[in-house]
């Protein structure tokens, strides 16, 4: 486990606000940023977590320290720990080794633990459905039916318009041209069975290579 995993003095943590001596620990996937579960820790559980790199709680039902995954093998590998502004709760970022919920779900709120990009992910889904269902009157469907050459040409046109806007037009116009470019680029990617996440992974790989 990397050293200096935490950037605060653990002696700052206030365990006394609750009569049990426990503080809540919110577990978040370091990659997807999804909240996976909520557990409770005392000072011993936190020390064990930092020492082993596997998230360990104090189980209120078992009344003992409990390492997540000790039975299932679905450990939560520690990536980072943050202390909140009142020093009485933790945000713990992890790399989950399988489903987090004891029911077999990705999270304890029955959510899929996948990377999402806000409205971009929703737009990807809309584009995908248009390509499959081919609804009458859909711009996406009409463009896709013309083939990859027409889609690529449209991306090129939007790229040129973006360049012109960047050089000689205002911010609002530039934002609109960038939106047009990104929209058509998403169509091109989906037509090739690629996702925005594929581009994200390439960028992350390049970033990691640049700092190593």
XYZ file of N, CA and C in Angstrom:
636
model
N 0.844 -1.196 0.000
C 0.000 0.000 0.000
C 0.881 1.248 0.000
N 0.468 2.263 -0.739
C 1.275 3.465 -0.804
C 1.331 4.150 0.567
N 2.434 4.825 0.824
C 2.597 5.540 2.077
C 1.854 6.869 2.010
N 1.676 7.467 3.188
C 0.998 8.761 3.277
C -0.375 8.734 2.608
N -1.131 7.660 2.906
C -2.450 7.497 2.306
C -3.413 8.564 2.811
N -3.150 9.121 3.989
C -4.029 10.160 4.524
C -3.242 11.445 4.706
N -3.934 12.550 4.545
C -3.301 13.861 4.633
C -3.823 14.659 5.823
N -4.146 13.962 6.896
C -4.589 14.641 8.109
C -4.084 13.867 9.321
N -4.111 14.503 10.435
C -3.680 13.879 11.690
C -4.827 13.044 12.238
N -4.638 11.740 12.337
C -5.725 10.870 12.804
C -6.144 11.211 14.234
N -5.298 11.911 14.959
C -5.666 12.327 16.318
C -6.737 13.420 16.313
N -6.981 14.005 15.127
C -8.028 15.013 15.002
C -9.425 14.397 15.005
N -9.509 13.118 14.742
C -10.816 12.476 14.605
C -11.548 12.479 15.942
N -12.796 12.901 15.899
C -13.610 12.993 17.108
C -14.559 11.796 17.177
N -14.190 10.806 18.000
C -15.031 9.622 18.177
C -16.059 9.804 19.287
N -16.027 10.931 19.987
C -16.824 11.095 21.203
C -18.244 11.598 20.959
N -18.577 11.974 19.713
C -19.914 12.513 19.450
C -20.996 11.448 19.569
N -20.616 10.197 19.427
C -21.568 9.096 19.554
C -21.172 8.259 20.770
N -22.154 7.828 21.537
C -21.866 7.075 22.761
C -21.176 5.751 22.465
N -21.321 5.265 21.231
C -20.686 3.993 20.868
C -19.207 4.157 20.563
N -18.768 5.414 20.361
C -17.373 5.637 19.994
C -17.078 5.326 18.540
N -18.127 5.264 17.730
C -17.968 4.944 16.314
C -18.254 6.174 15.458
N -17.617 6.218 14.293
C -17.912 7.273 13.329
C -18.277 6.629 11.991
N -19.148 7.284 11.221
C -19.520 6.730 9.914
C -18.376 6.821 8.924
N -18.276 5.808 8.073
C -17.268 5.763 7.015
C -17.990 5.521 5.688
N -18.025 6.546 4.862
C -18.667 6.452 3.558
C -17.658 5.866 2.572
N -18.064 4.804 1.869
C -17.159 4.109 0.965
C -17.496 4.490 -0.469
N -16.490 5.005 -1.192
C -16.675 5.480 -2.555
C -15.658 4.815 -3.484
N -16.131 4.384 -4.656
C -15.224 3.834 -5.659
C -14.316 4.947 -6.177
N -13.018 4.739 -6.107
C -12.059 5.766 -6.503
C -12.111 6.054 -7.996
N -12.575 5.096 -8.795
C -12.612 5.256 -10.244
C -13.943 5.814 -10.725
N -15.050 5.185 -10.313
C -16.372 5.592 -10.813
C -16.990 6.705 -9.982
N -16.494 6.911 -8.758
C -17.014 7.879 -7.787
C -18.388 7.495 -7.247
N -18.847 6.277 -7.501
C -20.103 5.799 -6.937
C -19.930 5.531 -5.440
N -20.943 5.900 -4.650
C -20.947 5.546 -3.235
C -21.374 4.087 -3.127
N -20.547 3.275 -2.489
C -20.774 1.831 -2.461
C -21.517 1.365 -1.211
N -21.171 1.928 -0.072
C -21.783 1.484 1.177
C -21.460 2.471 2.290
N -22.079 2.252 3.425
C -21.785 3.009 4.637
C -21.453 2.020 5.746
N -20.346 2.245 6.407
C -19.975 1.419 7.550
C -19.574 2.295 8.720
N -19.133 1.661 9.794
C -18.732 2.407 10.992
C -17.357 1.944 11.448
N -16.599 2.894 11.953
C -15.242 2.597 12.396
C -14.984 3.168 13.778
N -14.135 2.473 14.514
C -13.510 3.051 15.693
C -12.029 3.218 15.374
N -11.255 3.691 16.328
C -9.846 3.966 16.052
C -9.089 2.706 15.660
N -9.469 1.572 16.245
C -8.792 0.310 15.935
C -9.096 -0.127 14.503
N -10.352 0.038 14.071
C -10.720 -0.339 12.707
C -9.979 0.524 11.693
N -9.866 1.814 11.989
C -9.149 2.706 11.083
C -7.674 2.330 11.010
N -7.071 2.055 12.145
C -5.659 1.665 12.174
C -5.429 0.383 11.379
N -6.353 -0.575 11.519
C -6.253 -1.834 10.784
C -6.388 -1.598 9.280
N -7.289 -0.700 8.919
C -7.485 -0.369 7.503
C -6.214 0.214 6.898
N -5.615 1.163 7.605
C -4.407 1.801 7.110
C -3.250 0.805 7.048
N -3.163 -0.063 8.031
C -2.064 -1.022 8.107
C -2.133 -2.067 6.999
N -3.328 -2.595 6.736
C -3.476 -3.706 5.792
C -3.821 -3.262 4.371
N -4.393 -2.056 4.234
C -4.847 -1.625 2.919
C -6.167 -2.227 2.517
N -6.809 -2.951 3.434
C -8.145 -3.519 3.212
C -9.097 -2.879 4.217
N -10.197 -2.334 3.717
C -11.093 -1.580 4.590
C -11.683 -2.485 5.662
N -11.540 -2.060 6.909
C -12.024 -2.811 8.063
C -12.950 -1.920 8.881
N -14.087 -2.480 9.254
C -15.081 -1.741 10.037
C -15.176 -2.343 11.434
N -15.914 -1.636 12.292
C -16.377 -2.264 13.519
C -17.822 -2.662 13.283
N -18.086 -3.965 13.304
C -19.429 -4.466 13.048
C -20.290 -4.308 14.299
N -21.386 -3.572 14.185
C -22.278 -3.376 15.318
C -23.073 -4.630 15.633
N -23.292 -5.470 14.626
C -24.028 -6.714 14.865
C -23.119 -7.799 15.441
N -21.884 -7.874 14.931
C -20.939 -8.881 15.408
C -20.185 -8.418 16.647
N -20.189 -7.097 16.872
C -19.462 -6.497 17.992
C -17.973 -6.858 17.967
N -17.415 -6.704 16.771
C -15.984 -6.952 16.592
C -15.516 -6.275 15.309
N -14.195 -6.232 15.127
C -13.656 -5.739 13.868
C -14.038 -6.696 12.749
N -14.354 -6.115 11.606
C -14.811 -6.913 10.461
C -14.222 -6.326 9.186
N -13.391 -7.099 8.506
C -12.808 -6.679 7.241
C -13.766 -7.037 6.118
N -14.183 -6.052 5.366
C -15.095 -6.304 4.257
C -14.435 -7.258 3.269
N -15.112 -8.372 2.996
C -14.582 -9.375 2.089
C -13.909 -10.540 2.771
N -13.882 -10.533 4.108
C -13.182 -11.617 4.806
C -13.825 -12.974 4.552
N -15.118 -12.991 4.211
C -15.795 -14.244 3.872
C -16.023 -14.383 2.371
N -16.436 -13.290 1.716
C -16.781 -13.340 0.291
C -15.573 -13.196 -0.624
N -14.509 -12.579 -0.128
C -13.365 -12.277 -0.983
C -13.503 -10.956 -1.715
N -14.631 -10.270 -1.510
C -14.869 -8.988 -2.174
C -14.299 -7.848 -1.327
N -12.989 -7.804 -1.247
C -12.325 -6.813 -0.411
C -12.470 -5.417 -1.004
N -12.315 -4.422 -0.155
C -12.263 -3.026 -0.565
C -10.825 -2.554 -0.362
N -10.080 -2.405 -1.445
C -8.676 -2.021 -1.343
C -8.564 -0.508 -1.197
N -7.873 -0.088 -0.188
C -7.800 1.315 0.185
C -7.012 2.136 -0.827
N -7.595 3.281 -1.216
C -6.926 4.221 -2.106
C -6.665 5.571 -1.418
N -7.630 6.039 -0.622
C -7.470 7.347 0.012
C -8.481 7.479 1.150
N -8.177 8.346 2.105
C -9.071 8.622 3.228
C -9.151 10.127 3.425
N -10.375 10.640 3.536
C -10.591 12.060 3.788
C -11.419 12.226 5.055
N -11.091 13.247 5.838
C -11.818 13.558 7.068
C -12.718 14.761 6.812
N -13.967 14.705 7.283
C -14.910 15.792 7.007
C -14.608 17.017 7.880
N -15.365 18.095 7.609
C -15.093 19.385 8.245
C -15.323 19.377 9.753
N -16.169 18.462 10.252
C -16.426 18.377 11.691
C -15.579 17.316 12.379
N -14.714 16.675 11.604
C -13.793 15.654 12.136
C -14.515 14.467 12.757
N -15.736 14.162 12.250
C -16.474 13.043 12.853
C -17.054 12.087 11.815
N -16.545 12.129 10.577
C -16.918 11.125 9.581
C -15.823 11.046 8.533
N -15.752 9.909 7.871
C -14.689 9.655 6.904
C -15.270 9.374 5.521
N -14.560 9.818 4.499
C -14.819 9.404 3.126
C -13.639 8.547 2.711
N -13.923 7.290 2.424
C -12.861 6.345 2.102
C -13.000 5.914 0.647
N -11.977 6.199 -0.140
C -11.985 5.849 -1.556
C -11.272 4.516 -1.739
N -11.892 3.647 -2.544
C -11.422 2.266 -2.614
C -11.418 1.745 -4.044
N -10.772 0.616 -4.202
C -10.855 -0.194 -5.415
C -11.567 -1.486 -5.022
N -12.877 -1.625 -5.321
C -13.621 -2.810 -4.884
C -13.254 -4.043 -5.691
N -13.079 -5.147 -4.983
C -12.738 -6.416 -5.620
C -13.988 -7.284 -5.768
N -14.980 -6.758 -6.482
C -16.238 -7.476 -6.651
C -17.394 -6.666 -6.106
N -18.595 -7.263 -6.101
C -19.770 -6.553 -5.572
C -19.568 -6.168 -4.120
N -20.113 -5.009 -3.740
C -19.953 -4.535 -2.368
C -21.067 -5.015 -1.456
N -22.306 -5.006 -1.942
C -23.444 -5.385 -1.109
C -23.460 -6.884 -0.823
N -23.887 -7.261 0.386
C -23.950 -8.676 0.751
C -24.990 -9.435 -0.064
N -25.880 -8.695 -0.751
C -26.878 -9.326 -1.617
C -26.344 -9.587 -3.026
N -25.104 -9.192 -3.256
C -24.496 -9.418 -4.560
C -24.588 -8.258 -5.516
N -25.142 -7.131 -5.056
C -25.253 -5.945 -5.904
C -23.958 -5.136 -5.843
N -23.755 -4.314 -6.868
C -22.548 -3.484 -6.919
C -22.463 -2.544 -5.728
N -23.609 -1.967 -5.354
C -23.653 -1.049 -4.218
C -24.794 -1.460 -3.289
N -24.798 -0.901 -2.100
C -25.862 -1.209 -1.147
C -27.168 -0.492 -1.487
N -27.153 0.307 -2.556
C -28.373 0.972 -3.031
C -28.819 0.398 -4.369
N -28.288 -0.783 -4.694
C -28.657 -1.509 -5.914
C -28.420 -0.674 -7.169
N -27.301 0.058 -7.183
C -26.903 0.801 -8.372
C -25.771 0.059 -9.081
N -25.684 0.254 -10.390
C -24.567 -0.292 -11.142
C -23.333 0.573 -10.901
N -22.243 -0.074 -10.588
C -21.010 0.663 -10.317
C -20.224 0.827 -11.612
N -20.673 1.764 -12.429
C -20.038 2.023 -13.712
C -19.701 3.505 -13.827
N -18.753 3.796 -14.692
C -18.375 5.182 -14.933
C -19.486 5.876 -15.711
N -19.902 7.045 -15.255
C -20.881 7.838 -15.987
C -20.328 9.246 -16.184
N -20.809 9.885 -17.219
C -20.328 11.210 -17.574
C -21.483 12.200 -17.659
N -22.388 12.109 -16.703
C -23.511 13.031 -16.667
C -24.378 12.899 -17.904
N -24.748 14.035 -18.496
C -25.635 14.021 -19.661
C -24.978 13.356 -20.871
N -23.648 13.363 -20.943
C -22.982 12.694 -22.057
C -23.348 11.214 -22.112
N -23.416 10.568 -20.942
C -23.801 9.155 -20.908
C -25.248 8.977 -21.347
N -26.114 9.898 -20.926
C -27.510 9.842 -21.357
C -27.610 10.037 -22.868
N -26.838 10.962 -23.392
C -26.845 11.219 -24.830
C -26.326 10.011 -25.600
N -25.311 9.353 -25.074
C -24.815 8.126 -25.710
C -25.928 7.085 -25.816
N -26.716 6.971 -24.754
C -27.820 6.016 -24.770
C -28.869 6.373 -25.818
N -29.154 7.669 -25.956
C -30.122 8.117 -26.962
C -29.614 7.803 -28.366
N -28.336 8.101 -28.600
C -27.745 7.817 -29.914
C -27.797 6.327 -30.211
N -27.451 5.517 -29.214
C -27.475 4.060 -29.408
C -28.872 3.573 -29.765
N -29.879 4.080 -29.080
C -31.251 3.647 -29.361
C -31.696 4.078 -30.754
N -31.272 5.274 -31.203
C -31.629 5.730 -32.545
C -30.989 4.849 -33.610
N -29.749 4.446 -33.363
C -29.066 3.591 -34.325
C -29.713 2.218 -34.422
N -30.233 1.725 -33.303
C -30.854 0.396 -33.296
C -32.286 0.445 -33.803
N -33.065 1.384 -33.310
C -34.501 1.434 -33.618
C -34.812 2.143 -34.932
N -33.903 3.017 -35.357
C -34.057 3.724 -36.631
C -35.423 4.399 -36.766
N -35.820 5.248 -35.826
C -37.146 5.870 -35.878
C -37.262 6.868 -37.032
N -38.428 6.971 -37.596
C -38.676 7.879 -38.709
C -38.517 9.326 -38.241
N -37.837 10.117 -39.035
C -37.658 11.531 -38.718
C -36.463 11.833 -37.843
N -35.724 10.826 -37.397
C -34.577 11.050 -36.523
C -33.365 11.517 -37.337
N -32.771 12.633 -36.925
C -31.564 13.133 -37.594
C -30.427 12.125 -37.471
N -30.285 11.548 -36.286
C -29.217 10.572 -36.059
C -29.368 9.386 -36.998
N -30.574 8.895 -37.135
C -30.827 7.751 -38.013
C -30.532 8.094 -39.468
N -30.967 9.266 -39.913
C -30.738 9.675 -41.304
C -29.250 9.790 -41.600
N -28.515 10.396 -40.662
C -27.074 10.545 -40.866
C -26.391 9.183 -40.876
N -26.781 8.317 -39.960
C -26.155 6.999 -39.869
C -26.402 6.170 -41.120
N -27.584 6.306 -41.716
C -27.917 5.541 -42.912
C -27.049 5.941 -44.104
N -26.501 7.143 -44.066
C -25.641 7.604 -45.158
C -24.258 6.972 -45.104
N -23.943 6.358 -43.964
C -22.674 5.652 -43.858
C -21.588 6.425 -43.131
N -20.484 5.724 -42.879
C -19.397 6.287 -42.089
C -18.739 7.479 -42.771
N -18.644 7.452 -44.084
C -18.021 8.580 -44.782
C -18.766 9.882 -44.509
N -20.102 9.830 -44.528
C -20.905 11.032 -44.284
C -20.784 11.486 -42.840
N -20.737 10.524 -41.907
C -20.589 10.876 -40.490
C -19.235 11.538 -40.259
N -18.175 10.931 -40.815
C -16.835 11.486 -40.649
C -16.733 12.874 -41.277
N -17.362 13.043 -42.459
C -17.352 14.348 -43.102
C -18.038 15.397 -42.226
N -19.137 15.013 -41.593
C -19.853 15.935 -40.721
C -19.003 16.320 -39.518
N -18.269 15.360 -38.965
C -17.365 15.670 -37.854
C -16.311 16.676 -38.302
N -15.787 16.476 -39.511
C -14.800 17.408 -40.039
C -15.363 18.806 -40.214
N -16.600 18.891 -40.717
C -17.241 20.197 -40.893
C -17.409 20.904 -39.550
N -17.861 20.130 -38.548
C -18.062 20.735 -37.230
C -16.736 21.148 -36.598
N -15.671 20.383 -36.875
C -14.348 20.751 -36.358
C -13.883 22.070 -36.967
N -14.110 22.237 -38.264
C -13.731 23.494 -38.919
C -14.521 24.674 -38.344
N -15.802 24.472 -38.119
C -16.627 25.542 -37.564
C -16.190 25.880 -36.135
N -15.741 24.883 -35.408
C -15.233 25.122 -34.055
C -13.956 25.957 -34.099
N -13.078 25.641 -35.048
C -11.835 26.405 -35.196
C -12.139 27.866 -35.508
N -13.070 28.087 -36.447
C -13.435 29.450 -36.829
C -14.003 30.213 -35.639
N -14.888 29.541 -34.878
C -15.488 30.178 -33.702
C -14.428 30.517 -32.656
N -13.448 29.635 -32.491
C -12.402 29.870 -31.499
C -11.541 31.077 -31.869
N -11.348 31.290 -33.163
C -10.471 32.365 -33.627
C -11.181 33.717 -33.703
N -12.449 33.700 -34.144
C -13.052 34.986 -34.509
C -14.445 35.248 -33.951
N -14.966 34.347 -33.088
C -16.320 34.561 -32.584
C -16.350 34.502 -31.065
N -17.527 34.818 -30.489
C -17.654 34.910 -29.042
C -17.755 33.561 -28.348
N -17.770 33.621 -27.011
C -17.781 32.401 -26.207
C -19.038 31.567 -26.431
N -20.186 32.225 -26.541
C -21.434 31.484 -26.731
C -21.411 30.711 -28.049
N -20.937 31.340 -29.081
C -20.849 30.667 -30.372
C -19.865 29.509 -30.307
N -18.750 29.720 -29.649
C -17.757 28.649 -29.512
C -18.335 27.463 -28.746
N -19.065 27.743 -27.668
C -19.663 26.663 -26.879
C -20.650 25.864 -27.733
N -21.429 26.549 -28.564
C -22.386 25.865 -29.428
C -21.682 25.004 -30.473
N -20.617 25.513 -31.059
C -19.890 24.743 -32.060
C -19.206 23.528 -31.428
N -18.685 23.703 -30.224
C -18.080 22.564 -29.509
C -19.131 21.499 -29.222
N -20.338 21.938 -28.855
C -21.422 20.988 -28.600
C -21.763 20.221 -29.868
N -21.837 20.915 -31.007
C -22.110 20.247 -32.286
C -21.031 19.224 -32.615
N -19.789 19.623 -32.394
C -18.669 18.722 -32.687
C -18.718 17.483 -31.810
N -18.938 17.669 -30.531
C -18.980 16.539 -29.614
C -20.151 15.616 -29.923
N -21.302 16.199 -30.257
C -22.486 15.413 -30.600
C -22.206 14.508 -31.790
N -21.622 15.047 -32.839
C -21.352 14.240 -34.033
C -20.210 13.253 -33.799
N -19.282 13.615 -32.944
C -18.214 12.681 -32.600
C -18.773 11.472 -31.850
N -19.756 11.709 -30.975
C -20.402 10.599 -30.272
C -21.134 9.678 -31.245
N -21.760 10.259 -32.256
C -22.431 9.433 -33.272
C -21.397 8.557 -33.989
N -20.275 9.172 -34.361
C -19.225 8.419 -35.031
C -18.720 7.266 -34.162
N -18.492 7.563 -32.876
C -17.996 6.529 -31.965
C -18.985 5.378 -31.835
N -20.279 5.692 -31.629
C -21.279 4.646 -31.466
C -21.433 3.822 -32.747
N -21.285 4.480 -33.901
C -21.357 3.758 -35.170
C -20.232 2.741 -35.283
N -19.108 3.021 -34.633
C -17.966 2.105 -34.613
C -17.965 1.218 -33.373
N -19.096 1.224 -32.641
C -19.229 0.405 -31.416
C -18.205 0.793 -30.348
N -17.873 2.076 -30.302
C -17.009 2.610 -29.252
C -17.819 3.521 -28.355
N -17.303 3.774 -27.144
C -17.968 4.640 -26.179
C -17.033 5.764 -25.765
N -17.622 6.786 -25.146
C -16.819 7.870 -24.604
C -15.821 7.340 -23.582
N -16.194 6.269 -22.879
C -15.298 5.687 -21.882
C -14.008 5.172 -22.515
N -14.096 4.679 -23.760
C -12.887 4.219 -24.443
C -11.892 5.365 -24.622
N -12.404 6.563 -24.926
C -11.543 7.729 -25.065
C -10.988 8.138 -23.704
N -11.842 8.075 -22.688
C -11.433 8.414 -21.325
C -10.283 7.520 -20.867
N -10.369 6.238 -21.174
C -9.326 5.287 -20.771
C -8.005 5.599 -21.459
N -8.051 5.993 -22.734
C -6.835 6.355 -23.454
C -6.180 7.573 -22.803
N -7.000 8.578 -22.479
C -6.472 9.793 -21.855
C -5.848 9.485 -20.496
N -6.506 8.628 -19.715
C -5.955 8.269 -18.409
C -4.647 7.504 -18.543
N -4.578 6.612 -19.529
C -3.364 5.841 -19.756
C -2.215 6.776 -20.125
N -2.494 7.748 -20.996
C -1.448 8.709 -21.383
C -0.997 9.544 -20.194
N -1.969 9.915 -19.345
C -1.633 10.707 -18.166
C -0.709 9.923 -17.240
N -1.062 8.656 -16.977
C -0.239 7.836 -16.080
C 1.139 7.627 -16.654
N 1.249 7.485 -17.981
C 2.557 7.290 -18.594
C 3.409 8.548 -18.488
N 2.746 9.713 -18.507
C 3.480 10.974 -18.480
C 4.064 11.300 -17.120
N 3.481 10.697 -16.064
C 3.956 11.008 -14.713
C 4.785 9.890 -14.111
N 5.028 8.822 -14.904
C 5.841 7.719 -14.409
C 7.211 7.726 -15.076
